[in-house]
Each structure stands twice: as C-alpha cells, then as structure tokens.
XYZ file of C-alpha atoms in Angstrom:
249
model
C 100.122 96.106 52.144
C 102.633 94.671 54.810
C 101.856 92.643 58.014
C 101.799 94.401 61.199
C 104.783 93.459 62.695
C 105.149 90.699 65.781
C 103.958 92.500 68.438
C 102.461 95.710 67.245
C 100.370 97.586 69.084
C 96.756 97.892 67.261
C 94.194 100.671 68.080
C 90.865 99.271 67.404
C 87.427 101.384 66.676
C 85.992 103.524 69.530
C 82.921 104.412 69.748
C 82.104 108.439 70.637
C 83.764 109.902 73.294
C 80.393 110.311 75.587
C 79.576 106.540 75.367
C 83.110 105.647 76.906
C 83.529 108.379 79.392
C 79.847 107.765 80.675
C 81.440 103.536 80.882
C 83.965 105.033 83.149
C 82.135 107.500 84.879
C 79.904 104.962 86.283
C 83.098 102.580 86.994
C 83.873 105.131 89.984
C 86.354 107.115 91.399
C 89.591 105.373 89.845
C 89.165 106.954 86.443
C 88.696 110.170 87.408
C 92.188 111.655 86.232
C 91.281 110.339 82.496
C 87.830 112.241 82.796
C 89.501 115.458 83.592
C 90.808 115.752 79.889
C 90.386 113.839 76.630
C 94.159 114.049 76.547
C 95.155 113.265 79.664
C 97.513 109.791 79.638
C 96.158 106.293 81.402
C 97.731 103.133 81.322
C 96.545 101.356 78.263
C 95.132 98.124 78.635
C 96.433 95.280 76.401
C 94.270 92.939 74.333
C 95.726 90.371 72.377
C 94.347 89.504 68.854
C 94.591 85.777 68.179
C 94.166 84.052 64.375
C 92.655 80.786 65.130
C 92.685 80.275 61.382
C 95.366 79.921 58.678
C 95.074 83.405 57.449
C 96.930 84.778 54.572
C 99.362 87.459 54.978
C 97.261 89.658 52.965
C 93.825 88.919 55.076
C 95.839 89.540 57.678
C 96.993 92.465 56.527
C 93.523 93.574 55.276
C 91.816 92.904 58.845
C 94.264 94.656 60.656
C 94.101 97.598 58.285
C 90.633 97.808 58.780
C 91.021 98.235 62.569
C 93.944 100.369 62.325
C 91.577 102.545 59.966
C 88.578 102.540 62.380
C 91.029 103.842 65.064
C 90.304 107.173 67.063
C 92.530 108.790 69.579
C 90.616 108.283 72.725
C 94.130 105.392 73.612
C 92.472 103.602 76.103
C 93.593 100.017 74.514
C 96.719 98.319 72.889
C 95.932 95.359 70.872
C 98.896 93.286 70.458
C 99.150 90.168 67.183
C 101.445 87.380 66.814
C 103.861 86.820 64.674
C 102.337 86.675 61.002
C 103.654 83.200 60.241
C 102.079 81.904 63.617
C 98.155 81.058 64.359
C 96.165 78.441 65.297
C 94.136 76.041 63.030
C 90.354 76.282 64.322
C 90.626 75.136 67.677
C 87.758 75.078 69.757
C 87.982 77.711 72.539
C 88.944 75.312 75.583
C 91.834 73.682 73.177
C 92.582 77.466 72.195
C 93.061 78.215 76.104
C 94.839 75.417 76.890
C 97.298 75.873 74.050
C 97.703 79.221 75.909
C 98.601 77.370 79.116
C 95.091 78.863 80.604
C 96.097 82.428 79.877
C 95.293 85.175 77.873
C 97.803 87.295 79.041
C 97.225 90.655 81.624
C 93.111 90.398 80.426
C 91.029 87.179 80.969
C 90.089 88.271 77.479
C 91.040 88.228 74.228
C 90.038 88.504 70.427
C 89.884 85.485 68.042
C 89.566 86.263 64.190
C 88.667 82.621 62.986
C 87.174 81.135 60.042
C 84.209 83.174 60.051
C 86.843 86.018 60.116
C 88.415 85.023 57.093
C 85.407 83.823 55.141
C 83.617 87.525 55.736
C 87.023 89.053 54.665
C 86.917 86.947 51.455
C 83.786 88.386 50.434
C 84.356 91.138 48.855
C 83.265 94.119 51.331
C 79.737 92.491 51.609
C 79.564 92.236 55.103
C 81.843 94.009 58.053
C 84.409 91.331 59.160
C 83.498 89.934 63.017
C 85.800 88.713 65.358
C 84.699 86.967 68.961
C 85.563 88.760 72.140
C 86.228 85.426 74.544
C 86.310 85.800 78.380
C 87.552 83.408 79.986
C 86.359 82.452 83.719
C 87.979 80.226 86.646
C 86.559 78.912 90.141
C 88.061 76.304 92.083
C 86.162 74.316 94.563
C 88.055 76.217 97.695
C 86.707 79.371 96.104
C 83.422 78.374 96.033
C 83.536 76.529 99.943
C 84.635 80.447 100.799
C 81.590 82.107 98.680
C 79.207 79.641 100.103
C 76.300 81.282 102.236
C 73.519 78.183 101.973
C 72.262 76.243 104.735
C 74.278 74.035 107.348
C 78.130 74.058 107.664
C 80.027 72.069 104.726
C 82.822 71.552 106.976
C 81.334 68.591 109.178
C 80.911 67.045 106.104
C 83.907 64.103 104.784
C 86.175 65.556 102.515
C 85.559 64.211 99.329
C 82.024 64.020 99.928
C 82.243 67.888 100.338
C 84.628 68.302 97.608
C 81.662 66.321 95.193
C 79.254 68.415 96.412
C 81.507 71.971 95.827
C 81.902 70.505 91.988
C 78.793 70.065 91.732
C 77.383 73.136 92.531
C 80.015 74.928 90.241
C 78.688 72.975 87.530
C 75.147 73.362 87.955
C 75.930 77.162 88.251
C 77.844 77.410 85.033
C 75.050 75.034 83.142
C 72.036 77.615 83.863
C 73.890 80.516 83.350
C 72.560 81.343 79.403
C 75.514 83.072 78.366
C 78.409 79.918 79.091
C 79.626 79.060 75.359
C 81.608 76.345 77.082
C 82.983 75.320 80.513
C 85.368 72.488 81.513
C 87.695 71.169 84.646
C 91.403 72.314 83.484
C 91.943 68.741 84.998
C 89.514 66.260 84.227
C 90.408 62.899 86.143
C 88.276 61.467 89.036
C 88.443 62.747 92.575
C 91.396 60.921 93.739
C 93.053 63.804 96.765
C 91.939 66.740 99.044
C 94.297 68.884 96.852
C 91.698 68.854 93.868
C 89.960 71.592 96.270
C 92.012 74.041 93.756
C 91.693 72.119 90.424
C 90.446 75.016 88.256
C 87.148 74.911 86.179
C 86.691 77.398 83.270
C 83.544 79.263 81.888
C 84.154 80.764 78.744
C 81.812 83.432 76.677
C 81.966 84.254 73.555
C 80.651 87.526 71.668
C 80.748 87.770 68.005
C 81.141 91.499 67.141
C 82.465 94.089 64.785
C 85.221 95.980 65.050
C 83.916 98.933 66.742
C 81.906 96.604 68.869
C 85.039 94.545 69.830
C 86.601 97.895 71.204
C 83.432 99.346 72.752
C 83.435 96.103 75.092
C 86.841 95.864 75.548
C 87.416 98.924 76.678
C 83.786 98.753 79.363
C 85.371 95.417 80.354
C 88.315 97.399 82.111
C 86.189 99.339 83.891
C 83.014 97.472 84.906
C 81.353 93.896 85.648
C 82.584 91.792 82.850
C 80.043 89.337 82.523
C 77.325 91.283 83.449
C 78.240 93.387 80.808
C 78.921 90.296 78.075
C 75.223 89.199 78.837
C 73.871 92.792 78.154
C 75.883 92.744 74.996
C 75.054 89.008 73.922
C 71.373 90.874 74.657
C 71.944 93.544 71.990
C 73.520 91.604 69.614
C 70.771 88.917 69.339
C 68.919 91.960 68.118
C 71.362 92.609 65.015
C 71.646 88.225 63.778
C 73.929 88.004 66.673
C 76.857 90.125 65.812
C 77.207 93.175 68.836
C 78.042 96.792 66.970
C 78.425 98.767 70.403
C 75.913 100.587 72.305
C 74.483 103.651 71.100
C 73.210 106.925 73.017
C-alpha cells in the first residue's frame, strides 16, 4: 500500500450526522448555510497530521488507511501529512512547537501520531490506534494587563514590578487549570526590558483519542469554545482508560 503523498488531503472519521450538525447548531448563526443541506459546500478546515516518531512507510501507510477508511462525506475537515521521509523523533510537545516556529498552521491545533501510535499499530489489530489532538495556547503579559478586572489600577505600579506581577498571574492561572499538559515562556530569560510585556507564554493540552474521536473534536473545535470543549472531552475520556471515542447521542 503506497504513502499518501506530501500534502494530501486526509478525511478522518465522523461521527453521525446529528452529533455534528447539533455542534454547529449551537455554534450560532454562521453555520447556518451548511445546515440547510448535507450537501451544501463550506470551507474546509485544515488539520495537519504530524509523525513525531520514525514511522515506517508501511505504518504510515497503514494509519492513514485506516482514517481514509473511517471517512464519511459530511467534508467538514482536510487533514494534511508531511512528506513520508520527514517526522520528528519523540519530541516533547513544547520542542515539537518550537520546531514549528510556534505554529501549527491556520488551527492552534494539530494531530501527533507518536510512539504510542506506532506501538498500537504494531500490534496486530488488538487495540484501535490513538493519536493526541494538541492545542496549543498563547497570552502575553499586555494581554492579560487588558483582561485584568481585579482590584486597584496596575498602571501606578513600576514597570517591571507590574510586568512580575502580570507573569505571575499567567502562571498561576495556567498551573490550576487541570487540563494544562504543559506550559512554558516562548522566551525564557530574566526580565531585562518593558518590551517583554509581549513575550508569549504557551499552554498546551493534549487529548489522546481514536480516530473517530480525533475528527469529532476537531471538527466541534471550529465551531465552539476550544478548551472548554478539550476539558469536557479529557472528562469523557478518563471514563474509557483515557483515550476520547467521540460523544454519543
């Protein structure tokens, strides 16, 4: 079985058509010409599918097949690989977005077929192959001054003291939030200038899921709250040893 080619487009598993129209439905108003007809044409959203593994061509070949086969016609998604001879050896995810020069192209999400990938698509049909849907997050400190409703006026305070405290506060924010796999600063040395007010930090999630559960959030991610919808899903799939299968009716 060949390789997809460099830059194919792949149509990963939908769930039924009620499930994903209800999604939209409740996104509002800006779907509405898809919900007059299963056939009627939207702009697909692309989703890139990154190996962060040294997969074989014929894994390769085999996991793709498998969400190729799983496929239904609802086209709501593209999902785009790279070129078969190029992946990336397990990285963790902040290496894997930096490698990526802090971008996961139109979506600030993306599929990752890693090891665990590769090991569940060595074993002989036991077990569905999983993949991680990642979302990857940014704040900067100015964004956060501007979202800030607490007490007293942070603008009488000295400028790196206020900068400290804006950092800070994006930290602690990230750390109690149960769903962060990982966060970081995209630049990491000390406060040295007023111009670190839009140094970037990045929260990423991760959600292991099949293939039809990779699509099913995907394609609700378009539409509605991303990660209030990745901690509903991280919900459901702690149900099923932590692997998210889609929602069902």
């Amino acid at each position: 079985m060949c390789c997809v080619p460099a830059g194919s487009d792949i149509l990963l598993e939908a769930d039924p058509f009620a499930q994903i129209e209800q999604a939209v439905q409740d996104s509002g108003a800006a779907a509405a010409p898809y919900l007059e007809s299963p056939h009627a044409r939207m702009d697909k959203t692309i989703v890139e599918l990154i190996y962060n593994a040294p997969f074989p061509p014929a894994a390769r070949s085999h996991l793709e097949s498998l969400l190729i086969a799983a496929a239904k016609p609802l086209e709501l998604l593209d999902f785009k690989t790279s070129n078969p001879s190029e992946f990336y050896n397990e990285l963790s995810l902040p290496d894997l977005l930096k490698c990526r020069k802090f971008s996961f192209g139109p979506n600030p999400y993306v599929l990752v077929a890693d090891g665990r990938t590769l090991q569940e698509l060595n074993g002989n049909g036991a077990v569905v192959p999983t993949i991680q849907v990642v979302l990857a997050n940014s704040f900067t400190p100015m964004q956060e001054w501007q979202a800030y409703k607490g007490p007293g006026d942070l603008g009488f305070l000295a400028p790196f003291v206020r900068l400290a405290l804006l950092r800070a506060m994006m930290e602690e924010r990230v750390r109690l939030d149960r769903y962060t796999t990982v966060w970081f600063w995209e630049d990491d040395k000390k406060l040295t200038s007023e111009s670190q007010y839009n140094d970037s930090m990045w929260q990423m999630k991760a959600l292991r899921a099949t293939p039809n559960g990779a699509h099913y959030a995907c394609v609700v991610y378009t539409v509605k709250d991303r990660n209030a919808m990745h901690a509903l899903y991280s919900t459901e799939a702690a149900k099923t040893d932590g692997v998210f299968h889609g929602l069902k009716d």
